Amino acid sequence: MMKHKSLAIGLAMAAVGAVAWACGPDFPTQMLDDRAATLNVVPQNTFAFEASHLLPATDGLQAVESDPYDDAAKVRPDLTPEQAERVKTLAASESGAKAFDAGSDLPPDVRAYAAGAVDWKLAIAACPGAPESQYGESLSKPPCAVFDAAALDAAQARFEQVLALSPDQAPRRGAWAAYMLGEVHALRAAKAAGTPAFASHRDAAAKAFQQARTRVLAGASDAQGLAVASFGEEARLSLYADGKPCVWVDLYNTASCTQALSPADLKHAIALYSAQAGHGSANAVQSLASIASAVLANDDQVAALIDGPVSQRLLVVYAIASFSAGDPDGNQVAVTGVVDAIRAAGPGKVAAGDRLASLLYSMGRYDEAEAVLTKADGPLASWVRAKLALRKGDREGAARFYAEAAKAFPKADDPTAALGRDSAHRLVGESGVLALARGEYVEAMARMYQVASSVGGDGNGYERDLGDQDAGYGNNGSSDSGTGFGNDMNYIAERVLTVDELKTFVDANVPASLPAATPQKAASTDPLELNDRLRWLLARRLMRVGRFDDAYAYFPSGATRQSFPPEPELYSDPDSGAPSHPADIDLRATAKAYANAVHDGDTAWTGIGKAEARYAAAKIAREQGMELLGYEQGPDYGDNGGMYQGGSGQSAETLKGDLVTAGERQRFNDSAAQPDRRYHYRYLAADRAVSAAELLPPRSQAFAATLCKATNWMLEGPPDYNEASDGDTTKPLNERQRRVRAYYARYVKKGPYVAWAADFGRSCEEPDFAGARKLKRAEQVRAVKHFVRKYLAVEIAVLVLVVAGLVVIFRRRRRRQTAR
């Protein structure tokens, strides 16, 4: 249990950014990996979301708390730089009186508050960890009960002096003074614990904390977020039992003082912490978790808190989180106690039937969950109904309930949302899984696109910082943290929908990003927007099936941004050593060049013309194959730049079970790469190069160079993971090495000697097609001469016979004419 750090002196604090480091590939879990498990996950919000919605805020108070990786709270300075520097100087004064005398140039409220802060620091100097760790900084240890009474009296007088000013005279430090007055009385209460004086000090502290909130709501400065922090400080005052405070370690260990806390005090503390959490306090969420954890261990306290709507809901949502967090058997007794207590209270005492139904579902008490749902509504109730329908095999009914629940998809920062952002993402994703299982492929695509678009980025959810109100306790798959919605969307787009279905969907739902008002060259690390990436996926599918004219419009316009990390050995110029980055590629122009080369490779007038075009197409396919032809997932894995063979998509092995239709399996097979090998476009490039060589004079340099290039593209590797590595003689040759041997054997059998023959496949010249044409013409001339020399006698005899025949014909015509 923690609270806001008490910043009595109010010095300006610099925010230190937190840095998150990661190494290696991050492959999020896909919902389609294990569909039965996906659809069986307990429908729930995270505990953090539930705790922050027990008592949603109805005012504008805001929490100001430190980031989990940052010791500095995100404060909002309310003094000028000069005033802040003066306050910092006064903080080093020997006494509050001297600070007050020296601060005559400051506004009255700031001057008196600064003096009181000095006296406060002196008062708590004997507290453990002071002054670095101010009183009330954390409930991990008991509040300090050792203080300098004179200094504390002086501090109290100064804070009261500020509060004696009218609100318009104390705009900067009126709320601060009220808060610190509450701290003063809380310190006196801690020392008086177990005595009759405790109650009066506690009441005075509570009144001061309430006054701090009132002052802020009336317009006073709250740069430190003290109004929201005051909820937690006031709540701490209710956690005293047996003459001592129950701190976090006591709650964690369910110490005797925890069991001695009265139900009224617990309810009051829960209400205050709930209000604090409702204003965005992550510290309050932790406090609520600590209280709920301690109470669940005491059946009497559970029974006493069930009759309070807020406290009952807290126990239920914490029970869901704790039961599904990892050890259901270990939590069974405590969770069962909550359920039994609610049942004993009667149906009319159920405060959150949808949450209770979720708890019962997680416990496997499905009939009871269904009974509770008869008097519950809302998106979470519909979500549980969908789960129960699936257990009965009623997929149609489940789809109806999913659609009903999805209507509550939350808008950004909606405090009244019934589902957390992550839970809503999960819900819509599950509806997509169910649609796929029902053979509704386009509907499944729509749902996965919806959630991927909402997640943003590449559509996949990754681990978020611990301060996120929608992360934390009891995710149980309910968070989008590490969930591959974008991967599932891409799988459906690439391997399930037909090309025409995908094109129709994209045309209707996936517009291209609008060009910037001021065009700027994209940075090499800028990722494409999700829509542009999906359109690009479509463009590559169209290119693969030869629908070039349809494909151009779906490629990113202009020079593409960096989307594929450099594929191994792809973007380097072996001659200059200078990188050729994909950000320098105009994909639409390159796609058109490829399409023209493919066309000319079949229609050019001469064989060498066809060969030259085929080689041009092959070279483009090799150098820009990932961008023009590559699969977003297997076998090329364009989503990670081809760096890793895996991490996304599905396989024949995963497409098993009754939640995968025969139609999906058939579509998966029909959309497979040809050949279905890693970097499949390299094989296509090599095939085109070899087909070009077949049209070239075998003794030409172009023949040798074209085969050499094809060999080089195969040698670049690497092999598929399921094949033998290069040089492994214990297994059959991998396909690349088999082709390398075949290409080299063809060269040795038919090709000419070239200077680089000893390094064939590794050091290749560009094909000389002009030389091939000269060689072709020379070969044709030689063939004619050879034919003439070899058959000269026959040719003369034939010529004589032809001449003689013509003479005979001529004479006969003359005789006929003479006869007439």
mmCIF file of C-alpha atoms in Angstrom, residues 487-780:
data_model
loop_
_atom_site.group_PDB
_atom_site.id
_atom_site.type_symbol
_atom_site.label_atom_id
_atom_site.label_comp_id
_atom_site.label_asym_id
_atom_site.label_seq_id
_atom_site.Cartn_x
_atom_site.Cartn_y
_atom_site.Cartn_z
ATOM 1 C CA ASN A 487 -0.679 -11.209 -36.782
ATOM 2 C CA ASP A 488 -4.068 -12.926 -36.751
ATOM 3 C CA MET A 489 -5.470 -10.261 -39.069
ATOM 4 C CA ASN A 490 -2.589 -10.724 -41.493
ATOM 5 C CA TYR A 491 -3.020 -14.503 -41.448
ATOM 6 C CA ILE A 492 -6.661 -14.202 -42.478
ATOM 7 C CA ALA A 493 -5.816 -11.568 -45.092
ATOM 8 C CA GLU A 494 -2.974 -13.554 -46.604
ATOM 9 C CA ARG A 495 -3.973 -17.190 -46.281
ATOM 10 C CA VAL A 496 -7.738 -17.399 -45.768
ATOM 11 C CA LEU A 497 -9.473 -14.758 -47.851
ATOM 12 C CA THR A 498 -9.300 -15.080 -51.618
ATOM 13 C CA VAL A 499 -7.543 -12.288 -53.467
ATOM 14 C CA ASP A 500 -10.874 -10.861 -54.627
ATOM 15 C CA GLU A 501 -12.371 -11.053 -51.113
ATOM 16 C CA LEU A 502 -9.377 -9.230 -49.685
ATOM 17 C CA LYS A 503 -9.434 -6.604 -52.426
ATOM 18 C CA THR A 504 -13.129 -5.956 -51.858
ATOM 19 C CA PHE A 505 -12.584 -5.678 -48.096
ATOM 20 C CA VAL A 506 -9.628 -3.320 -48.456
ATOM 21 C CA ASP A 507 -11.436 -1.119 -50.972
ATOM 22 C CA ALA A 508 -14.386 -0.776 -48.613
ATOM 23 C CA ASN A 509 -12.624 -0.500 -45.246
ATOM 24 C CA VAL A 510 -8.902 0.232 -45.493
ATOM 25 C CA PRO A 511 -8.130 3.663 -46.943
ATOM 26 C CA ALA A 512 -4.561 4.678 -47.610
ATOM 27 C CA SER A 513 -2.996 7.212 -45.282
ATOM 28 C CA LEU A 514 -3.462 10.786 -46.382
ATOM 29 C CA PRO A 515 -0.290 12.507 -47.609
ATOM 30 C CA ALA A 516 1.222 14.962 -45.152
ATOM 31 C CA ALA A 517 0.447 18.623 -45.691
ATOM 32 C CA THR A 518 4.200 19.240 -45.778
ATOM 33 C CA PRO A 519 5.804 16.196 -47.414
ATOM 34 C CA GLN A 520 8.987 15.101 -45.731
ATOM 35 C CA LYS A 521 11.354 12.304 -46.540
ATOM 36 C CA ALA A 522 10.452 9.394 -44.300
ATOM 37 C CA ALA A 523 13.022 8.357 -41.775
ATOM 38 C CA SER A 524 14.540 4.953 -42.389
ATOM 39 C CA THR A 525 13.034 3.671 -39.147
ATOM 40 C CA ASP A 526 9.519 5.028 -39.645
ATOM 41 C CA PRO A 527 7.008 2.148 -39.782
ATOM 42 C CA LEU A 528 4.039 2.202 -42.101
ATOM 43 C CA GLU A 529 0.583 2.737 -40.720
ATOM 44 C CA LEU A 530 -1.482 -0.420 -40.246
ATOM 45 C CA ASN A 531 -3.755 0.454 -43.174
ATOM 46 C CA ASP A 532 -0.854 1.037 -45.529
ATOM 47 C CA ARG A 533 0.770 -2.191 -44.439
ATOM 48 C CA LEU A 534 -2.418 -4.156 -45.089
ATOM 49 C CA ARG A 535 -2.794 -2.524 -48.502
ATOM 50 C CA TRP A 536 0.794 -3.474 -49.228
ATOM 51 C CA LEU A 537 0.025 -7.078 -48.296
ATOM 52 C CA LEU A 538 -2.786 -7.019 -50.866
ATOM 53 C CA ALA A 539 -0.448 -5.531 -53.478
ATOM 54 C CA ARG A 540 1.966 -8.431 -53.033
ATOM 55 C CA ARG A 541 -0.827 -10.993 -53.285
ATOM 56 C CA LEU A 542 -1.955 -9.412 -56.544
ATOM 57 C CA MET A 543 1.618 -9.435 -57.857
ATOM 58 C CA ARG A 544 2.047 -13.092 -56.988
ATOM 59 C CA VAL A 545 -0.991 -14.081 -59.075
ATOM 60 C CA GLY A 546 0.065 -11.891 -61.985
ATOM 61 C CA ARG A 547 -2.560 -9.145 -61.564
ATOM 62 C CA PHE A 548 0.033 -6.438 -61.951
ATOM 63 C CA ASP A 549 -2.218 -3.607 -63.110
ATOM 64 C CA ASP A 550 -4.490 -4.113 -60.090
ATOM 65 C CA ALA A 551 -1.544 -4.202 -57.697
ATOM 66 C CA TYR A 552 0.154 -0.862 -58.333
ATOM 67 C CA ALA A 553 -2.324 1.340 -56.477
ATOM 68 C CA TYR A 554 -1.937 -0.632 -53.246
ATOM 69 C CA PHE A 555 1.810 -0.201 -52.935
ATOM 70 C CA PRO A 556 2.980 2.669 -50.720
ATOM 71 C CA SER A 557 3.322 5.774 -52.837
ATOM 72 C CA GLY A 558 6.694 7.359 -53.471
ATOM 73 C CA ALA A 559 9.839 6.025 -51.873
ATOM 74 C CA THR A 560 8.696 3.465 -49.355
ATOM 75 C CA ARG A 561 9.449 3.801 -45.678
ATOM 76 C CA GLN A 562 11.488 1.220 -43.856
ATOM 77 C CA SER A 563 9.068 -1.633 -43.302
ATOM 78 C CA PHE A 564 11.214 -4.682 -43.705
ATOM 79 C CA PRO A 565 14.425 -4.768 -41.712
ATOM 80 C CA PRO A 566 17.204 -5.605 -44.155
ATOM 81 C CA GLU A 567 16.852 -9.170 -45.279
ATOM 82 C CA PRO A 568 20.193 -11.005 -45.002
ATOM 83 C CA GLU A 569 22.564 -9.929 -47.807
ATOM 84 C CA LEU A 570 19.742 -8.147 -49.599
ATOM 85 C CA TYR A 571 20.597 -4.475 -49.408
ATOM 86 C CA SER A 572 24.295 -4.317 -50.064
ATOM 87 C CA ASP A 573 26.203 -3.467 -53.201
ATOM 88 C CA PRO A 574 29.091 -5.972 -53.440
ATOM 89 C CA ASP A 575 31.090 -3.604 -55.645
ATOM 90 C CA SER A 576 30.779 -0.329 -53.756
ATOM 91 C CA GLY A 577 29.942 -1.610 -50.314
ATOM 92 C CA ALA A 578 27.304 1.105 -50.078
ATOM 93 C CA PRO A 579 23.901 0.085 -48.717
ATOM 94 C CA SER A 580 20.862 0.240 -50.955
ATOM 95 C CA HIS A 581 18.130 0.911 -48.436
ATOM 96 C CA PRO A 582 14.498 0.028 -49.225
ATOM 97 C CA ALA A 583 13.550 3.547 -48.196
ATOM 98 C CA ASP A 584 15.124 4.611 -51.502
ATOM 99 C CA ILE A 585 12.859 2.335 -53.563
ATOM 100 C CA ASP A 586 9.834 3.594 -55.447
ATOM 101 C CA LEU A 587 7.813 0.407 -55.147
ATOM 102 C CA ARG A 588 5.160 1.320 -57.680
ATOM 103 C CA ALA A 589 7.759 2.083 -60.329
ATOM 104 C CA THR A 590 9.702 -1.037 -59.433
ATOM 105 C CA ALA A 591 6.551 -3.159 -59.614
ATOM 106 C CA LYS A 592 5.787 -1.792 -63.073
ATOM 107 C CA ALA A 593 9.349 -2.492 -64.194
ATOM 108 C CA TYR A 594 9.004 -6.062 -62.958
ATOM 109 C CA ALA A 595 5.651 -6.522 -64.697
ATOM 110 C CA ASN A 596 7.042 -5.157 -67.982
ATOM 111 C CA ALA A 597 10.035 -7.471 -67.738
ATOM 112 C CA VAL A 598 7.792 -10.490 -67.127
ATOM 113 C CA HIS A 599 5.649 -9.527 -70.124
ATOM 114 C CA ASP A 600 8.639 -8.996 -72.406
ATOM 115 C CA GLY A 601 10.122 -12.280 -71.249
ATOM 116 C CA ASP A 602 7.230 -14.020 -72.978
ATOM 117 C CA THR A 603 6.551 -11.717 -75.928
ATOM 118 C CA ALA A 604 9.859 -10.210 -77.112
ATOM 119 C CA TRP A 605 10.587 -10.857 -80.806
ATOM 120 C CA THR A 606 13.867 -12.678 -80.319
ATOM 121 C CA GLY A 607 15.006 -15.373 -77.984
ATOM 122 C CA ILE A 608 17.798 -13.213 -76.612
ATOM 123 C CA GLY A 609 15.319 -10.368 -76.136
ATOM 124 C CA LYS A 610 13.173 -12.716 -74.087
ATOM 125 C CA ALA A 611 16.218 -13.887 -72.143
ATOM 126 C CA GLU A 612 17.281 -10.340 -71.335
ATOM 127 C CA ALA A 613 13.784 -9.487 -70.080
ATOM 128 C CA ARG A 614 13.584 -12.672 -68.011
ATOM 129 C CA TYR A 615 16.897 -11.897 -66.384
ATOM 130 C CA ALA A 616 15.743 -8.348 -65.643
ATOM 131 C CA ALA A 617 12.615 -9.740 -63.965
ATOM 132 C CA ALA A 618 14.741 -12.259 -62.077
ATOM 133 C CA LYS A 619 17.070 -9.573 -60.780
ATOM 134 C CA ILE A 620 14.185 -7.406 -59.560
ATOM 135 C CA ALA A 621 12.610 -10.440 -57.895
ATOM 136 C CA ARG A 622 15.863 -11.159 -56.100
ATOM 137 C CA GLU A 623 16.670 -7.617 -55.000
ATOM 138 C CA GLN A 624 13.151 -6.373 -54.213
ATOM 139 C CA GLY A 625 11.363 -9.699 -53.926
ATOM 140 C CA MET A 626 10.375 -9.242 -50.298
ATOM 141 C CA GLU A 627 8.770 -5.878 -51.084
ATOM 142 C CA LEU A 628 7.071 -6.973 -54.329
ATOM 143 C CA LEU A 629 6.290 -10.661 -53.848
ATOM 144 C CA GLY A 630 7.110 -11.662 -50.274
ATOM 145 C CA TYR A 631 4.648 -13.190 -47.841
ATOM 146 C CA GLU A 632 3.896 -11.164 -44.743
ATOM 147 C CA GLN A 633 4.085 -14.402 -42.755
ATOM 148 C CA GLY A 634 5.349 -17.843 -43.734
ATOM 149 C CA PRO A 635 7.422 -18.758 -45.602
ATOM 150 C CA ASP A 636 9.075 -15.349 -46.078
ATOM 151 C CA TYR A 637 8.057 -13.590 -42.832
ATOM 152 C CA GLY A 638 8.116 -10.081 -44.174
ATOM 153 C CA ASP A 639 6.661 -8.918 -40.854
ATOM 154 C CA ASN A 640 10.113 -9.330 -39.325
ATOM 155 C CA GLY A 641 12.061 -8.612 -42.492
ATOM 156 C CA GLY A 642 12.756 -12.292 -43.049
ATOM 157 C CA MET A 643 15.189 -12.280 -40.151
ATOM 158 C CA TYR A 644 13.403 -15.132 -38.391
ATOM 159 C CA GLN A 645 11.577 -18.061 -39.894
ATOM 160 C CA GLY A 646 8.549 -18.053 -37.633
ATOM 161 C CA GLY A 647 6.763 -16.000 -35.023
ATOM 162 C CA SER A 648 3.527 -15.377 -36.883
ATOM 163 C CA GLY A 649 0.863 -17.112 -38.913
ATOM 164 C CA GLN A 650 -0.333 -20.682 -38.880
ATOM 165 C CA SER A 651 0.783 -24.039 -40.251
ATOM 166 C CA ALA A 652 -0.830 -27.292 -41.254
ATOM 167 C CA GLU A 653 -0.015 -28.566 -37.776
ATOM 168 C CA THR A 654 -1.891 -25.771 -36.003
ATOM 169 C CA LEU A 655 -4.905 -25.954 -38.319
ATOM 170 C CA LYS A 656 -6.420 -28.943 -36.576
ATOM 171 C CA GLY A 657 -9.443 -29.375 -34.368
ATOM 172 C CA ASP A 658 -13.127 -28.734 -34.867
ATOM 173 C CA LEU A 659 -12.689 -24.956 -34.677
ATOM 174 C CA VAL A 660 -10.949 -24.998 -38.075
ATOM 175 C CA THR A 661 -13.199 -25.562 -41.069
ATOM 176 C CA ALA A 662 -12.281 -27.700 -44.060
ATOM 177 C CA GLY A 663 -12.756 -24.580 -46.141
ATOM 178 C CA GLU A 664 -10.108 -22.715 -44.190
ATOM 179 C CA ARG A 665 -7.645 -25.581 -44.603
ATOM 180 C CA GLN A 666 -8.301 -25.655 -48.345
ATOM 181 C CA ARG A 667 -7.854 -21.900 -48.658
ATOM 182 C CA PHE A 668 -4.650 -22.137 -46.645
ATOM 183 C CA ASN A 669 -3.295 -24.764 -49.025
ATOM 184 C CA ASP A 670 -4.436 -22.883 -52.133
ATOM 185 C CA SER A 671 -2.655 -19.706 -51.030
ATOM 186 C CA ALA A 672 0.664 -21.393 -50.232
ATOM 187 C CA ALA A 673 3.869 -20.055 -51.747
ATOM 188 C CA GLN A 674 5.208 -21.766 -54.839
ATOM 189 C CA PRO A 675 7.680 -23.078 -53.905
ATOM 190 C CA ASP A 676 6.748 -23.125 -50.229
ATOM 191 C CA ARG A 677 10.242 -22.289 -49.010
ATOM 192 C CA ARG A 678 11.868 -19.519 -47.059
ATOM 193 C CA TYR A 679 12.518 -16.496 -49.297
ATOM 194 C CA HIS A 680 10.463 -18.166 -51.979
ATOM 195 C CA TYR A 681 11.033 -15.263 -54.354
ATOM 196 C CA ARG A 682 14.725 -16.206 -54.513
ATOM 197 C CA TYR A 683 13.707 -19.494 -56.047
ATOM 198 C CA LEU A 684 11.414 -17.658 -58.468
ATOM 199 C CA ALA A 685 14.301 -15.373 -59.391
ATOM 200 C CA ALA A 686 16.613 -18.338 -59.937
ATOM 201 C CA ASP A 687 13.987 -20.105 -62.067
ATOM 202 C CA ARG A 688 13.622 -17.037 -64.277
ATOM 203 C CA ALA A 689 17.385 -16.699 -64.609
ATOM 204 C CA VAL A 690 17.698 -20.348 -65.611
ATOM 205 C CA SER A 691 14.864 -19.985 -68.132
ATOM 206 C CA ALA A 692 16.745 -16.984 -69.528
ATOM 207 C CA ALA A 693 19.911 -19.078 -69.875
ATOM 208 C CA GLU A 694 17.994 -21.670 -71.887
ATOM 209 C CA LEU A 695 17.368 -19.006 -74.567
ATOM 210 C CA LEU A 696 21.008 -17.891 -74.778
ATOM 211 C CA PRO A 697 23.866 -19.306 -76.826
ATOM 212 C CA PRO A 698 25.442 -21.898 -74.489
ATOM 213 C CA ARG A 699 28.962 -20.688 -75.295
ATOM 214 C CA SER A 700 28.156 -17.073 -74.522
ATOM 215 C CA GLN A 701 29.321 -15.162 -71.496
ATOM 216 C CA ALA A 702 25.680 -14.291 -70.846
ATOM 217 C CA PHE A 703 24.801 -17.982 -70.513
ATOM 218 C CA ALA A 704 27.530 -18.522 -67.935
ATOM 219 C CA ALA A 705 26.795 -15.268 -66.092
ATOM 220 C CA THR A 706 23.045 -15.914 -65.893
ATOM 221 C CA LEU A 707 23.575 -19.388 -64.436
ATOM 222 C CA CYS A 708 26.229 -17.949 -62.122
ATOM 223 C CA LYS A 709 23.768 -15.357 -60.809
ATOM 224 C CA ALA A 710 21.110 -18.020 -60.241
ATOM 225 C CA THR A 711 23.684 -20.083 -58.352
ATOM 226 C CA ASN A 712 24.709 -17.052 -56.304
ATOM 227 C CA TRP A 713 21.124 -16.385 -55.241
ATOM 228 C CA MET A 714 20.830 -19.955 -54.014
ATOM 229 C CA LEU A 715 24.160 -19.846 -52.206
ATOM 230 C CA GLU A 716 23.177 -16.757 -50.209
ATOM 231 C CA GLY A 717 20.952 -18.903 -48.043
ATOM 232 C CA PRO A 718 20.027 -19.618 -45.361
ATOM 233 C CA PRO A 719 18.231 -22.962 -45.659
ATOM 234 C CA ASP A 720 14.807 -23.645 -44.220
ATOM 235 C CA TYR A 721 14.910 -24.612 -40.557
ATOM 236 C CA ASN A 722 13.702 -28.116 -41.368
ATOM 237 C CA GLU A 723 16.493 -28.773 -43.900
ATOM 238 C CA ALA A 724 20.111 -29.729 -43.529
ATOM 239 C CA SER A 725 22.483 -26.839 -43.074
ATOM 240 C CA ASP A 726 25.110 -26.251 -45.723
ATOM 241 C CA GLY A 727 27.899 -28.791 -45.426
ATOM 242 C CA ASP A 728 25.909 -31.231 -43.295
ATOM 243 C CA THR A 729 26.636 -34.628 -44.842
ATOM 244 C CA THR A 730 24.486 -36.584 -42.393
ATOM 245 C CA LYS A 731 21.254 -35.451 -44.078
ATOM 246 C CA PRO A 732 20.025 -35.114 -47.649
ATOM 247 C CA LEU A 733 21.064 -31.943 -49.434
ATOM 248 C CA ASN A 734 18.870 -28.968 -48.831
ATOM 249 C CA GLU A 735 16.997 -27.639 -51.878
ATOM 250 C CA ARG A 736 19.334 -24.706 -52.331
ATOM 251 C CA GLN A 737 22.425 -26.880 -52.444
ATOM 252 C CA ARG A 738 20.707 -29.313 -54.807
ATOM 253 C CA ARG A 739 19.990 -26.461 -57.192
ATOM 254 C CA VAL A 740 23.515 -25.081 -56.847
ATOM 255 C CA ARG A 741 24.927 -28.427 -57.991
ATOM 256 C CA ALA A 742 22.437 -28.709 -60.846
ATOM 257 C CA TYR A 743 23.173 -25.184 -62.129
ATOM 258 C CA TYR A 744 26.911 -25.696 -61.959
ATOM 259 C CA ALA A 745 26.646 -29.044 -63.723
ATOM 260 C CA ARG A 746 24.678 -27.366 -66.539
ATOM 261 C CA TYR A 747 27.344 -24.701 -66.848
ATOM 262 C CA VAL A 748 30.183 -27.257 -66.950
ATOM 263 C CA LYS A 749 28.370 -29.291 -69.577
ATOM 264 C CA LYS A 750 27.386 -26.454 -71.936
ATOM 265 C CA GLY A 751 28.978 -23.189 -70.900
ATOM 266 C CA PRO A 752 32.197 -21.491 -71.946
ATOM 267 C CA TYR A 753 35.300 -21.054 -69.892
ATOM 268 C CA VAL A 754 35.255 -17.720 -68.059
ATOM 269 C CA ALA A 755 37.889 -16.113 -65.894
ATOM 270 C CA TRP A 756 35.706 -16.370 -62.825
ATOM 271 C CA ALA A 757 34.788 -20.034 -63.341
ATOM 272 C CA ALA A 758 36.847 -21.125 -60.330
ATOM 273 C CA ASP A 759 34.610 -19.023 -58.111
ATOM 274 C CA PHE A 760 31.375 -19.832 -59.926
ATOM 275 C CA GLY A 761 28.302 -18.731 -57.998
ATOM 276 C CA ARG A 762 30.258 -16.376 -55.775
ATOM 277 C CA SER A 763 31.963 -14.015 -58.178
ATOM 278 C CA CYS A 764 29.702 -13.343 -61.150
ATOM 279 C CA GLU A 765 29.757 -10.792 -63.934
ATOM 280 C CA GLU A 766 26.579 -9.242 -65.258
ATOM 281 C CA PRO A 767 25.348 -11.034 -68.397
ATOM 282 C CA ASP A 768 26.563 -9.456 -71.673
ATOM 283 C CA PHE A 769 23.422 -9.744 -73.810
ATOM 284 C CA ALA A 770 24.890 -7.579 -76.594
ATOM 285 C CA GLY A 771 27.798 -9.981 -76.818
ATOM 286 C CA ALA A 772 25.316 -12.853 -76.868
ATOM 287 C CA ARG A 773 23.572 -11.257 -79.860
ATOM 288 C CA LYS A 774 26.884 -10.876 -81.724
ATOM 289 C CA LEU A 775 27.737 -14.464 -80.901
ATOM 290 C CA LYS A 776 24.314 -15.592 -82.073
ATOM 291 C CA ARG A 777 24.749 -13.793 -85.423
ATOM 292 C CA ALA A 778 28.255 -15.150 -85.825
ATOM 293 C CA GLU A 779 27.010 -18.648 -85.099
ATOM 294 C CA GLN A 780 24.271 -18.255 -87.687
#
